[in-house]
mmCIF file of C-alpha atoms and ligand atoms in Angstrom:
data_model
loop_
_atom_site.group_PDB
_atom_site.id
_atom_site.type_symbol
_atom_site.label_atom_id
_atom_site.label_comp_id
_atom_site.label_asym_id
_atom_site.label_seq_id
_atom_site.Cartn_x
_atom_site.Cartn_y
_atom_site.Cartn_z
ATOM 1 C CA UNK J 1 23.754 44.228 7.898
ATOM 2 C CA UNK J 2 21.610 41.219 7.687
ATOM 3 C CA UNK J 3 21.208 39.637 4.041
ATOM 4 C CA UNK J 4 17.497 39.472 2.674
ATOM 5 C CA UNK J 5 15.839 35.977 3.422
ATOM 6 C CA UNK J 6 15.690 33.812 0.456
ATOM 7 C CA UNK J 7 12.108 33.464 -0.797
ATOM 8 C CA UNK J 8 12.033 30.115 -2.827
ATOM 9 C CA UNK J 9 13.180 26.976 -1.309
ATOM 10 C CA UNK J 10 12.284 24.344 -3.180
ATOM 11 C CA UNK J 11 12.426 23.547 -6.945
ATOM 12 C CA UNK J 12 9.259 21.928 -8.030
ATOM 13 C CA UNK J 13 9.824 18.846 -10.074
ATOM 14 C CA UNK J 14 8.345 19.077 -13.522
ATOM 15 C CA UNK J 15 7.393 15.731 -13.604
ATOM 16 C CA UNK J 16 5.157 16.536 -10.337
ATOM 17 C CA UNK J 17 3.913 19.729 -11.687
ATOM 18 C CA UNK J 18 1.573 18.460 -14.174
ATOM 19 C CA UNK J 19 0.504 15.320 -12.020
ATOM 20 C CA UNK J 20 -1.352 15.191 -9.030
ATOM 21 C CA UNK J 21 -1.732 11.751 -7.807
ATOM 22 C CA UNK J 22 -4.103 12.737 -5.314
ATOM 23 C CA UNK J 23 -6.325 13.519 -7.935
ATOM 24 C CA UNK J 24 -6.144 10.008 -9.534
ATOM 25 C CA UNK J 25 -8.742 7.088 -9.600
ATOM 26 C CA UNK J 26 -7.251 3.685 -9.691
ATOM 27 C CA UNK J 27 -10.531 2.573 -11.434
ATOM 28 C CA UNK J 28 -9.711 3.501 -14.734
ATOM 29 C CA UNK J 29 -6.641 2.238 -16.708
ATOM 30 C CA UNK J 30 -5.008 5.937 -17.452
ATOM 31 C CA UNK J 31 -5.153 6.612 -13.266
ATOM 32 C CA UNK J 32 -3.520 3.181 -12.701
ATOM 33 C CA UNK J 33 -0.783 3.940 -15.425
ATOM 34 C CA UNK J 34 -0.299 7.347 -13.862
ATOM 35 C CA UNK J 35 0.036 5.731 -10.676
ATOM 36 C CA UNK J 36 2.266 2.837 -11.838
ATOM 37 C CA UNK J 37 4.545 5.275 -14.196
ATOM 38 C CA UNK J 38 4.846 8.006 -11.636
ATOM 39 C CA UNK J 39 8.155 9.111 -10.361
ATOM 40 C CA UNK J 40 8.890 9.221 -6.602
ATOM 41 C CA UNK J 41 8.016 12.584 -4.927
ATOM 42 C CA UNK J 42 11.014 14.853 -4.977
ATOM 43 C CA UNK J 43 12.627 14.847 -1.595
ATOM 44 C CA UNK J 44 12.664 18.550 -0.199
ATOM 45 C CA UNK J 45 16.404 19.483 0.724
ATOM 46 C CA UNK J 46 17.265 18.576 4.347
ATOM 47 C CA UNK J 47 18.127 21.827 6.407
ATOM 48 C CA UNK J 48 19.684 22.468 9.506
ATOM 49 C CA UNK J 49 17.838 24.664 12.569
ATOM 50 C CA UNK J 50 20.053 27.490 11.189
ATOM 51 C CA UNK J 51 19.335 27.029 7.552
ATOM 52 C CA UNK J 52 15.769 26.650 8.233
ATOM 53 C CA UNK J 53 15.509 29.821 10.367
ATOM 54 C CA UNK J 54 17.392 31.670 7.627
ATOM 55 C CA UNK J 55 13.991 31.209 5.116
ATOM 56 C CA UNK J 56 11.879 34.112 4.383
ATOM 57 C CA UNK J 57 8.279 33.302 5.269
ATOM 58 C CA UNK J 58 7.334 32.595 1.890
ATOM 59 C CA UNK J 59 9.952 30.400 1.282
ATOM 60 C CA UNK J 60 9.508 28.662 4.714
ATOM 61 C CA UNK J 61 5.830 28.043 3.671
ATOM 62 C CA UNK J 62 6.885 26.620 0.686
ATOM 63 C CA UNK J 63 9.382 24.205 2.143
ATOM 64 C CA UNK J 64 6.632 23.091 4.434
ATOM 65 C CA UNK J 65 4.129 22.306 1.980
ATOM 66 C CA UNK J 66 6.788 20.228 0.039
ATOM 67 C CA UNK J 67 7.401 18.239 3.150
ATOM 68 C CA UNK J 68 3.778 17.697 3.679
ATOM 69 C CA UNK J 69 3.339 16.389 0.201
ATOM 70 C CA UNK J 70 6.633 14.517 0.590
ATOM 71 C CA UNK J 71 4.999 12.662 3.603
ATOM 72 C CA UNK J 72 1.624 12.222 2.117
ATOM 73 C CA UNK J 73 3.399 10.237 -1.183
ATOM 74 C CA UNK J 74 6.310 8.214 0.532
ATOM 75 C CA UNK J 75 7.178 5.187 -1.342
ATOM 76 C CA UNK J 76 6.341 2.156 0.507
ATOM 77 C CA UNK J 77 9.174 1.227 2.955
ATOM 78 C CA UNK J 78 11.020 -2.269 2.369
ATOM 79 C CA UNK J 79 9.753 -4.711 4.968
ATOM 80 C CA UNK J 80 10.610 -8.345 5.565
ATOM 81 C CA UNK J 81 6.810 -9.280 5.476
ATOM 82 C CA UNK J 82 5.990 -7.147 2.168
ATOM 83 C CA UNK J 83 9.362 -8.753 0.713
ATOM 84 C CA UNK J 84 8.041 -12.274 1.392
ATOM 85 C CA UNK J 85 4.552 -11.302 0.250
ATOM 86 C CA UNK J 86 5.856 -9.961 -3.257
ATOM 87 C CA UNK J 87 8.065 -13.277 -3.869
ATOM 88 C CA UNK J 88 4.860 -15.338 -3.078
ATOM 89 C CA UNK J 89 3.080 -13.261 -5.751
ATOM 90 C CA UNK J 90 5.545 -13.372 -7.950
ATOM 91 C CA UNK J 91 5.803 -17.424 -7.765
ATOM 92 C CA UNK J 92 2.084 -17.533 -8.734
ATOM 93 C CA UNK J 93 2.164 -14.868 -11.406
ATOM 94 C CA UNK J 94 5.454 -16.259 -13.271
ATOM 95 C CA UNK J 95 4.108 -19.721 -13.186
ATOM 96 C CA UNK J 96 0.896 -18.623 -15.487
ATOM 97 C CA UNK J 97 3.071 -16.158 -17.580
ATOM 98 C CA UNK J 98 3.705 -18.486 -20.722
ATOM 99 C CA UNK J 99 0.995 -20.758 -20.352
ATOM 100 C CA UNK J 100 -1.212 -21.351 -23.258
ATOM 101 C CA UNK J 101 -4.689 -19.237 -22.849
ATOM 102 C CA UNK J 102 -6.641 -22.464 -22.230
ATOM 103 C CA UNK J 103 -4.768 -23.411 -19.258
ATOM 104 C CA UNK J 104 -6.458 -22.080 -15.747
ATOM 105 C CA UNK J 105 -4.270 -19.510 -14.184
ATOM 106 C CA UNK J 106 -3.325 -18.985 -10.458
ATOM 107 C CA UNK J 107 -5.257 -17.260 -7.870
ATOM 108 C CA UNK J 108 -3.845 -15.850 -4.621
ATOM 109 C CA UNK J 109 -5.553 -14.498 -1.603
ATOM 110 C CA UNK J 110 -4.237 -12.009 0.954
ATOM 111 C CA UNK J 111 -6.084 -12.356 3.803
ATOM 112 C CA UNK J 112 -5.175 -9.901 7.003
ATOM 113 C CA UNK J 113 -6.309 -7.215 9.220
ATOM 114 C CA UNK J 114 -7.153 -3.718 8.073
ATOM 115 C CA UNK J 115 -4.008 -1.534 8.486
ATOM 116 C CA UNK J 116 -1.234 -4.017 7.675
ATOM 117 C CA UNK J 117 -0.472 -2.776 4.253
ATOM 118 C CA UNK J 118 -2.454 -5.379 1.880
ATOM 119 C CA UNK J 119 -3.587 -2.621 -0.567
ATOM 120 C CA UNK J 120 0.300 -1.152 -0.397
ATOM 121 C CA UNK J 121 1.944 -4.070 -1.357
ATOM 122 C CA UNK J 122 -1.118 -5.238 -3.807
ATOM 123 C CA UNK J 123 -0.323 -2.070 -5.333
ATOM 124 C CA UNK J 124 3.363 -2.282 -5.557
ATOM 125 C CA UNK J 125 3.049 -5.742 -6.829
ATOM 126 C CA UNK J 126 0.583 -4.633 -9.687
ATOM 127 C CA UNK J 127 2.930 -1.684 -10.317
ATOM 128 C CA UNK J 128 6.076 -3.851 -10.976
ATOM 129 C CA UNK J 129 4.176 -6.241 -13.331
ATOM 130 C CA UNK J 130 2.553 -3.114 -15.107
ATOM 131 C CA UNK J 131 6.283 -1.961 -15.665
ATOM 132 C CA UNK J 132 8.201 -4.971 -16.205
ATOM 133 C CA UNK J 133 5.930 -6.261 -18.942
ATOM 134 C CA UNK J 134 5.794 -3.126 -20.792
ATOM 135 C CA UNK J 135 9.415 -2.661 -20.480
ATOM 136 C CA UNK J 136 9.712 -6.478 -21.930
ATOM 137 C CA UNK J 137 6.904 -6.559 -24.451
ATOM 138 C CA UNK J 138 6.442 -2.968 -25.539
ATOM 139 C CA UNK J 139 3.561 -0.346 -24.862
ATOM 140 C CA UNK J 140 1.755 -2.477 -27.977
ATOM 141 C CA UNK J 141 1.210 -5.961 -28.614
ATOM 142 C CA UNK J 142 1.998 -7.455 -31.583
ATOM 143 C CA UNK J 143 -1.354 -7.030 -32.927
ATOM 144 C CA UNK J 144 -1.343 -3.514 -32.144
ATOM 145 C CA UNK J 145 -3.645 -3.049 -29.079
ATOM 146 C CA UNK J 146 -2.363 -1.112 -26.151
ATOM 147 C CA UNK J 147 -0.610 -3.510 -23.758
ATOM 148 C CA UNK J 148 -2.382 -3.224 -20.317
ATOM 149 C CA UNK J 149 -0.739 -5.769 -17.945
ATOM 150 C CA UNK J 150 -2.850 -4.882 -15.114
ATOM 151 C CA UNK J 151 -6.913 -4.833 -14.234
ATOM 152 C CA UNK J 152 -7.848 -3.335 -11.192
ATOM 153 C CA UNK J 153 -11.058 -3.487 -9.527
ATOM 154 C CA UNK J 154 -12.234 -2.180 -5.991
ATOM 155 C CA UNK J 155 -15.237 -4.094 -4.311
ATOM 156 C CA UNK J 156 -18.199 -2.235 -3.138
ATOM 157 C CA UNK J 157 -20.840 -3.176 -0.505
ATOM 158 C CA UNK J 158 -23.252 -4.775 -2.737
ATOM 159 C CA UNK J 159 -21.330 -6.032 -5.750
ATOM 160 C CA UNK J 160 -23.522 -8.166 -8.186
ATOM 161 C CA UNK J 161 -21.792 -10.336 -10.923
ATOM 162 C CA UNK J 162 -23.098 -7.591 -13.511
ATOM 163 C CA UNK J 163 -21.236 -4.642 -11.335
ATOM 164 C CA UNK J 164 -18.196 -6.684 -11.298
ATOM 165 C CA UNK J 165 -18.020 -7.170 -14.911
ATOM 166 C CA UNK J 166 -19.065 -3.389 -15.379
ATOM 167 C CA UNK J 167 -16.295 -2.033 -13.264
ATOM 168 C CA UNK J 168 -13.517 -4.429 -15.483
ATOM 169 C CA UNK J 169 -14.880 -2.479 -18.419
ATOM 170 C CA UNK J 170 -15.143 0.798 -16.836
ATOM 171 C CA UNK J 171 -11.100 0.152 -15.964
ATOM 172 C CA UNK J 172 -10.686 -0.061 -19.923
ATOM 173 C CA UNK J 173 -13.462 2.944 -20.366
ATOM 174 C CA UNK J 174 -15.004 0.412 -22.681
ATOM 175 C CA UNK J 175 -17.857 1.969 -24.589
ATOM 176 C CA UNK J 176 -19.854 -1.021 -24.566
ATOM 177 C CA UNK J 177 -20.465 -0.606 -20.691
ATOM 178 C CA UNK J 178 -23.274 1.278 -20.571
ATOM 179 C CA UNK J 179 -25.575 -1.631 -21.753
ATOM 180 C CA UNK J 180 -25.940 -5.203 -21.961
ATOM 181 C CA UNK J 181 -26.407 -8.402 -19.918
ATOM 182 C CA UNK J 182 -23.701 -9.772 -17.202
ATOM 183 C CA UNK J 183 -22.811 -12.200 -19.609
ATOM 184 C CA UNK J 184 -22.212 -9.856 -22.482
ATOM 185 C CA UNK J 185 -19.783 -7.417 -20.190
ATOM 186 C CA UNK J 186 -17.882 -10.628 -19.295
ATOM 187 C CA UNK J 187 -17.363 -11.367 -22.907
ATOM 188 C CA UNK J 188 -16.375 -7.783 -23.701
ATOM 189 C CA UNK J 189 -13.945 -7.741 -20.759
ATOM 190 C CA UNK J 190 -12.611 -11.085 -21.771
ATOM 191 C CA UNK J 191 -11.955 -9.306 -25.385
ATOM 192 C CA UNK J 192 -10.422 -6.699 -23.579
ATOM 193 C CA UNK J 193 -7.808 -8.550 -21.386
ATOM 194 C CA UNK J 194 -7.004 -10.804 -24.368
ATOM 195 C CA UNK J 195 -6.220 -8.041 -26.756
ATOM 196 C CA UNK J 196 -4.676 -5.785 -24.181
ATOM 197 C CA UNK J 197 -2.608 -9.032 -22.596
ATOM 198 C CA UNK J 198 -3.560 -8.531 -19.363
ATOM 199 C CA UNK J 199 -1.615 -10.528 -16.878
ATOM 200 C CA UNK J 200 -3.026 -9.554 -13.554
ATOM 201 C CA UNK J 201 -6.329 -8.914 -11.854
ATOM 202 C CA UNK J 202 -6.504 -7.033 -8.684
ATOM 203 C CA UNK J 203 -9.753 -7.406 -6.708
ATOM 204 C CA UNK J 204 -9.061 -5.246 -3.439
ATOM 205 C CA UNK J 205 -11.611 -5.016 -0.596
ATOM 206 C CA UNK J 206 -12.953 -8.600 -1.227
ATOM 207 C CA UNK J 207 -14.424 -8.657 2.245
ATOM 208 C CA UNK J 208 -17.454 -6.509 0.879
ATOM 209 C CA UNK J 209 -18.551 -9.551 -0.789
ATOM 210 C CA UNK J 210 -20.833 -11.979 1.108
ATOM 211 C CA UNK J 211 -20.007 -15.377 -0.139
ATOM 212 C CA UNK J 212 -22.797 -17.050 1.696
ATOM 213 C CA UNK J 213 -25.493 -15.040 -0.205
ATOM 214 C CA UNK J 214 -26.761 -15.950 -3.614
ATOM 215 C CA UNK J 215 -24.613 -12.950 -5.416
ATOM 216 C CA UNK J 216 -21.900 -14.226 -3.063
ATOM 217 C CA UNK J 217 -22.204 -17.661 -4.856
ATOM 218 C CA UNK J 218 -22.607 -16.481 -8.252
ATOM 219 C CA UNK J 219 -19.826 -14.090 -8.193
ATOM 220 C CA UNK J 220 -17.537 -17.124 -6.870
ATOM 221 C CA UNK J 221 -18.574 -19.154 -9.994
ATOM 222 C CA UNK J 222 -17.783 -16.102 -11.822
ATOM 223 C CA UNK J 223 -14.381 -15.903 -10.672
ATOM 224 C CA UNK J 224 -13.935 -19.744 -11.605
ATOM 225 C CA UNK J 225 -14.853 -18.615 -15.218
ATOM 226 C CA UNK J 226 -12.305 -15.786 -15.162
ATOM 227 C CA UNK J 227 -9.717 -17.908 -13.946
ATOM 228 C CA UNK J 228 -10.401 -20.710 -16.789
ATOM 229 C CA UNK J 229 -10.852 -18.097 -19.473
ATOM 230 C CA UNK J 230 -9.008 -15.141 -18.920
ATOM 231 C CA UNK J 231 -5.219 -15.081 -19.571
ATOM 232 C CA UNK J 232 -4.779 -13.776 -16.105
ATOM 233 C CA UNK J 233 -3.927 -14.564 -12.609
ATOM 234 C CA UNK J 234 -6.150 -12.948 -9.910
ATOM 235 C CA UNK J 235 -5.387 -11.499 -6.851
ATOM 236 C CA UNK J 236 -7.665 -11.062 -4.355
ATOM 237 C CA UNK J 237 -7.184 -8.627 -1.028
ATOM 238 C CA UNK J 238 -9.358 -8.567 1.829
ATOM 239 C CA UNK J 239 -10.060 -9.054 5.570
ATOM 240 C CA UNK J 240 -11.488 -12.107 7.131
ATOM 241 C CA UNK J 241 -11.899 -13.777 3.621
ATOM 242 C CA UNK J 242 -11.969 -17.423 4.943
ATOM 243 C CA UNK J 243 -14.504 -16.635 7.689
ATOM 244 C CA UNK J 244 -16.608 -14.823 5.342
ATOM 245 C CA UNK J 245 -16.451 -18.080 3.350
ATOM 246 C CA UNK J 246 -14.158 -17.582 0.551
ATOM 247 C CA UNK J 247 -13.214 -21.228 0.726
ATOM 248 C CA UNK J 248 -16.409 -22.784 1.217
ATOM 249 C CA UNK J 249 -16.176 -23.377 -2.642
ATOM 250 C CA UNK J 250 -14.432 -26.706 -3.227
ATOM 251 C CA UNK J 251 -12.893 -25.521 -6.288
ATOM 252 C CA UNK J 252 -11.715 -22.261 -5.478
ATOM 253 C CA UNK J 253 -10.316 -23.712 -2.286
ATOM 254 C CA UNK J 254 -8.256 -25.882 -4.210
ATOM 255 C CA UNK J 255 -7.280 -22.878 -6.730
ATOM 256 C CA UNK J 256 -6.422 -20.260 -4.452
ATOM 257 C CA UNK J 257 -3.049 -19.735 -2.898
ATOM 258 C CA UNK J 258 -3.895 -18.052 0.776
ATOM 259 C CA UNK J 259 -1.268 -15.454 1.792
ATOM 260 C CA UNK J 260 -0.860 -13.774 4.806
ATOM 261 C CA UNK J 261 0.532 -10.056 5.789
ATOM 262 C CA UNK J 262 1.728 -10.247 9.423
ATOM 263 C CA UNK J 263 2.218 -7.272 12.055
ATOM 264 C CA UNK J 264 5.614 -6.412 13.377
ATOM 265 C CA UNK J 265 6.442 -8.625 16.339
ATOM 266 C CA UNK J 266 8.773 -8.330 19.109
ATOM 267 C CA UNK J 267 8.506 -11.774 20.299
ATOM 268 C CA UNK J 268 11.903 -12.577 19.527
ATOM 269 C CA UNK J 269 15.090 -11.508 18.286
ATOM 270 C CA UNK J 270 14.612 -11.659 14.616
ATOM 271 C CA UNK J 271 11.370 -9.684 15.193
ATOM 272 C CA UNK J 272 12.862 -6.979 17.055
ATOM 273 C CA UNK J 273 15.751 -6.653 14.457
ATOM 274 C CA UNK J 274 13.321 -6.260 11.571
ATOM 275 C CA UNK J 275 11.126 -3.515 13.918
ATOM 276 C CA UNK J 276 14.642 -1.663 14.455
ATOM 277 C CA UNK J 277 15.567 -2.027 10.557
ATOM 278 C CA UNK J 278 12.285 -0.581 9.811
ATOM 279 C CA UNK J 279 12.533 2.413 11.898
ATOM 280 C CA UNK J 280 16.034 3.120 10.791
ATOM 281 C CA UNK J 281 14.473 3.288 7.145
ATOM 282 C CA UNK J 282 11.333 5.262 8.173
ATOM 283 C CA UNK J 283 14.137 7.900 9.980
ATOM 284 C CA UNK J 284 15.709 8.358 6.532
ATOM 285 C CA UNK J 285 12.294 9.465 5.216
ATOM 286 C CA UNK J 286 11.498 11.990 7.906
ATOM 287 C CA UNK J 287 12.592 15.686 6.824
ATOM 288 C CA UNK J 288 12.823 17.431 10.005
ATOM 289 C CA UNK J 289 15.667 19.969 10.675
ATOM 290 C CA UNK J 290 16.558 18.665 14.058
ATOM 291 C CA UNK J 291 16.086 15.154 13.814
ATOM 292 C CA UNK J 292 19.291 12.807 14.806
ATOM 293 C CA UNK J 293 20.336 9.247 14.223
ATOM 294 C CA UNK J 294 18.459 6.998 16.462
ATOM 295 C CA UNK J 295 15.436 9.279 17.035
ATOM 296 C CA UNK J 296 13.098 6.774 16.176
ATOM 297 C CA UNK J 297 15.158 3.475 16.307
ATOM 298 C CA UNK J 298 16.707 4.131 19.532
ATOM 299 C CA UNK J 299 14.699 6.678 21.516
ATOM 300 C CA UNK J 300 11.363 6.089 20.537
ATOM 301 C CA UNK J 301 11.046 2.194 19.630
ATOM 302 C CA UNK J 302 9.234 0.988 22.926
ATOM 303 C CA UNK J 303 6.915 4.150 22.840
ATOM 304 C CA UNK J 304 6.167 3.482 19.002
ATOM 305 C CA UNK J 305 5.801 0.030 19.431
ATOM 306 C CA UNK J 306 3.327 0.363 22.364
ATOM 307 C CA UNK J 307 1.634 2.950 20.135
ATOM 308 C CA UNK J 308 0.809 0.635 17.135
ATOM 309 C CA UNK J 309 1.167 -2.784 18.865
ATOM 310 C CA UNK J 310 2.884 -3.411 15.432
ATOM 311 C CA UNK J 311 0.450 -2.650 13.026
ATOM 312 C CA UNK J 312 2.418 -0.503 9.918
ATOM 313 C CA UNK J 313 -1.019 1.465 9.246
ATOM 314 C CA UNK J 314 -1.372 3.073 12.761
ATOM 315 C CA UNK J 315 2.488 3.514 12.839
ATOM 316 C CA UNK J 316 2.749 5.458 9.785
ATOM 317 C CA UNK J 317 -0.505 7.693 10.623
ATOM 318 C CA UNK J 318 0.977 8.584 14.189
ATOM 319 C CA UNK J 319 4.667 9.147 12.488
ATOM 320 C CA UNK J 320 3.105 11.337 9.758
ATOM 321 C CA UNK J 321 0.778 13.431 12.105
ATOM 322 C CA UNK J 322 3.675 13.963 14.505
ATOM 323 C CA UNK J 323 5.956 15.032 11.774
ATOM 324 C CA UNK J 324 3.531 17.776 10.564
ATOM 325 C CA UNK J 325 2.954 18.817 14.690
ATOM 326 C CA UNK J 326 6.794 18.966 14.411
ATOM 327 C CA UNK J 327 6.890 21.367 11.545
ATOM 328 C CA UNK J 328 4.173 23.413 12.668
ATOM 329 C CA UNK J 329 5.292 23.981 16.168
ATOM 330 C CA UNK J 330 9.017 24.570 15.268
ATOM 331 C CA UNK J 331 9.900 21.725 17.360
ATOM 332 C CA UNK J 332 11.577 20.007 14.302
ATOM 333 C CA UNK J 333 12.212 16.507 16.122
ATOM 334 C CA UNK J 334 9.924 13.898 17.419
ATOM 335 C CA UNK J 335 9.717 13.507 21.018
ATOM 336 C CA UNK J 336 7.671 11.193 23.557
ATOM 337 C CA UNK J 337 6.016 14.447 24.677
ATOM 338 C CA UNK J 338 5.099 15.616 21.081
ATOM 339 C CA UNK J 339 4.033 11.838 19.987
ATOM 340 C CA UNK J 340 1.523 11.750 23.079
ATOM 341 C CA UNK J 341 -0.289 14.706 21.806
ATOM 342 C CA UNK J 342 -0.994 13.184 18.629
ATOM 343 C CA UNK J 343 -4.474 11.035 18.919
ATOM 344 C CA UNK J 344 -3.878 7.308 18.003
ATOM 345 C CA UNK J 345 -6.804 5.260 16.068
ATOM 346 C CA UNK J 346 -9.412 3.479 18.220
ATOM 347 C CA UNK J 347 -7.968 -0.106 17.895
ATOM 348 C CA UNK J 348 -4.157 1.418 18.587
ATOM 349 C CA UNK J 349 -5.637 2.951 21.514
ATOM 350 C CA UNK J 350 -7.493 -0.340 22.923
ATOM 351 C CA UNK J 351 -3.772 -1.932 23.190
ATOM 352 C CA UNK J 352 -1.612 0.888 24.097
ATOM 353 C CA UNK J 353 -2.033 0.680 27.640
ATOM 354 C CA UNK J 354 -1.069 -3.039 27.741
ATOM 355 C CA UNK J 355 1.938 -2.782 25.703
ATOM 356 C CA UNK J 356 3.210 0.162 27.616
ATOM 357 C CA UNK J 357 2.698 -1.582 30.952
ATOM 358 C CA UNK J 358 4.699 -4.665 29.546
ATOM 359 C CA UNK J 359 7.177 -2.325 28.093
ATOM 360 C CA UNK J 360 7.771 -0.406 30.989
ATOM 361 C CA UNK J 361 7.971 -3.086 33.363
ATOM 362 C CA UNK J 362 10.851 -4.689 31.322
ATOM 363 C CA UNK J 363 8.811 -7.981 30.610
ATOM 364 C CA UNK J 364 9.167 -7.138 27.103
ATOM 365 C CA UNK J 365 11.609 -4.803 24.973
ATOM 366 C CA UNK J 366 11.164 -3.672 20.991
ATOM 367 C CA UNK J 367 14.785 -3.431 21.080
ATOM 368 C CA UNK J 368 17.246 -5.999 19.886
ATOM 369 C CA UNK J 369 20.021 -7.151 22.308
ATOM 370 C CA UNK J 370 22.972 -4.969 20.919
ATOM 371 C CA UNK J 371 20.835 -1.881 21.122
ATOM 372 C CA UNK J 372 19.299 -1.626 24.608
ATOM 373 C CA UNK J 373 19.917 1.174 26.777
ATOM 374 C CA UNK J 374 23.458 0.592 29.010
ATOM 375 C CA UNK J 375 23.063 1.088 32.863
HETATM 376 N N1 ADP T 401 5.600 -0.676 3.400
HETATM 377 C C1 ADP T 401 4.832 0.330 4.024
HETATM 378 N N2 ADP T 401 6.006 1.481 4.072
HETATM 379 C C2 ADP T 401 5.015 2.670 4.190
HETATM 380 N N3 ADP T 401 3.843 2.885 4.644
HETATM 381 C C3 ADP T 401 3.137 1.596 4.543
HETATM 382 C C4 ADP T 401 3.479 0.587 4.098
HETATM 383 N N4 ADP T 401 2.725 -0.444 4.339
HETATM 384 C C5 ADP T 401 1.646 -0.052 4.387
HETATM 385 N N5 ADP T 401 1.689 1.695 4.552
HETATM 386 C C6 ADP T 401 0.563 2.691 5.388
HETATM 387 O O1 ADP T 401 -0.258 2.068 6.069
HETATM 388 C C7 ADP T 401 -1.267 2.295 5.870
HETATM 389 C C8 ADP T 401 -2.316 1.500 5.598
HETATM 390 O O2 ADP T 401 -1.868 0.578 4.580
HETATM 391 P P1 ADP T 401 -2.742 -0.259 3.520
HETATM 392 O O3 ADP T 401 -2.228 -0.739 2.376
HETATM 393 O O4 ADP T 401 -4.103 0.677 3.175
HETATM 394 O O5 ADP T 401 -3.559 -1.303 4.453
HETATM 395 P P2 ADP T 401 -4.590 -2.155 4.393
HETATM 396 O O6 ADP T 401 -4.813 -2.384 2.849
HETATM 397 O O7 ADP T 401 -4.218 -3.741 4.577
HETATM 398 O O8 ADP T 401 -5.790 -1.971 5.269
HETATM 399 C C9 ADP T 401 -1.710 3.328 4.490
HETATM 400 O O9 ADP T 401 -1.290 4.750 4.840
HETATM 401 C C10 ADP T 401 0.064 3.099 3.854
HETATM 402 O O10 ADP T 401 0.775 4.028 3.105
HETATM 403 MG MG1 MG T 402 -6.985 -1.926 1.859
#
C-alpha cells in the first residue's frame, strides 16, 4: 500500500509572512528600513529526487514557489570586487563619522557598466551603515529623534535641484514637501539629516543627470553645499560619470574619490580562482534536487563565462532563469543543453560567440590550473 503523499513541504518563516520585499520602495525611509532589517529569505529544504517525487501536487507546487522566491531574494554573494569596494567606501565613511559638522564630509563615486552590481553593493553598504549605527547608538538620538543613518535618493531623467531636494524630503515623508522653494526644501532636508543624525546619502543612477546642462551645474553646486553643510558622506552611483562631466567641476574633482567595480576576468590565475570561488558559492545557493558538487564550477565554468563575459548581472539572470526552467521541466540540474535554451540579454549575446571561440580553441580557459579537465 502506498503512503499518501505529504501535502505541505515548506514551513513559512513568520518574519517573511508579513513582509513582501518586492512591494517595498526604497524612496521612503520605512521601505529602506524594512529592506535593511529584513531577515534572509528562508532557504527551502534540499530534497533528493526521490523525496521530491514523493511530494503530493500541492506540496510540490508550494516547494517550487518557495524555491522561486528564494531565488528572487538571494542575498548578495561575496566577491573580491565587492569586498574591495566596500572597504574603500568604509574608509571614506569612517573618516567623516566623528568629524565636527562644519567640516566637509567625503564623497565617493562608483562608476561602472550597468549590470556589474553597483546598486547591489551600494545597498549592501548602506544596509550595513544603517544596522551598525543603530546598533551602536540606538534607534533614537540623544535629543529623542528617530535615528536614520541612511538617506537614499534615486535620480530620474530630468532631475532639477528642487526635485532632488523634494526626493530627500520624500524619503523622510516630511510634511513640508508639498510646497516651498528649492532652498526651503534644502533647509528642511538639512534639518532632517541633522536631527536624524544621517551619515550616508546614497544617490543612485546619477548618469541620468546631464552635468553639462544648466540644471547639471546647479545640481553639482548643490552637491557641494550638501557635502559642506550636511553631516554625511555622499555616495554617487552611476555609469559613465566621468564622460558625462561629473569631474569637470574642479571642486568636485578634488573632493570625490572615484571608485570602480570590475567584471570577472579570466586573464590570469588569480582572476580564474575568483571566478571559480564565485561559482562554488553560487552552486551552494542553487536548490535543485539533482545538482552535484562541481555542476557550475567544473562542468559549466567555460559555458557560463562565455555567456556573461564576466558580468555578474548577466550571469545571475541566466542562472536564475535556468534554475526555474530546471524546476519546471523536472530536470532538476543545470546542463549546457538546458542553459542554451535560456535567452541571454543583448550585450551578453553580442560577446558570446567570440568568447565561445576563444574558450573552445583552448586559447583561453576560465578554470584555474588545478581544476582543468584531465586528458
Ligand atoms: N554580489 C552579488 N551576488 C549576487 N547577485 C548579484 C551580486 N551583484 C549583483 N548581482 C545581481 O546582478 C544584477 C545586476 O546588479 P545591479 O546591482 O543592479 O547592477 P548595476 O547597478 O551595476 O546595474 C542584479 O540582479 C543583482 O541581483
Ligand atoms: Mg543600478
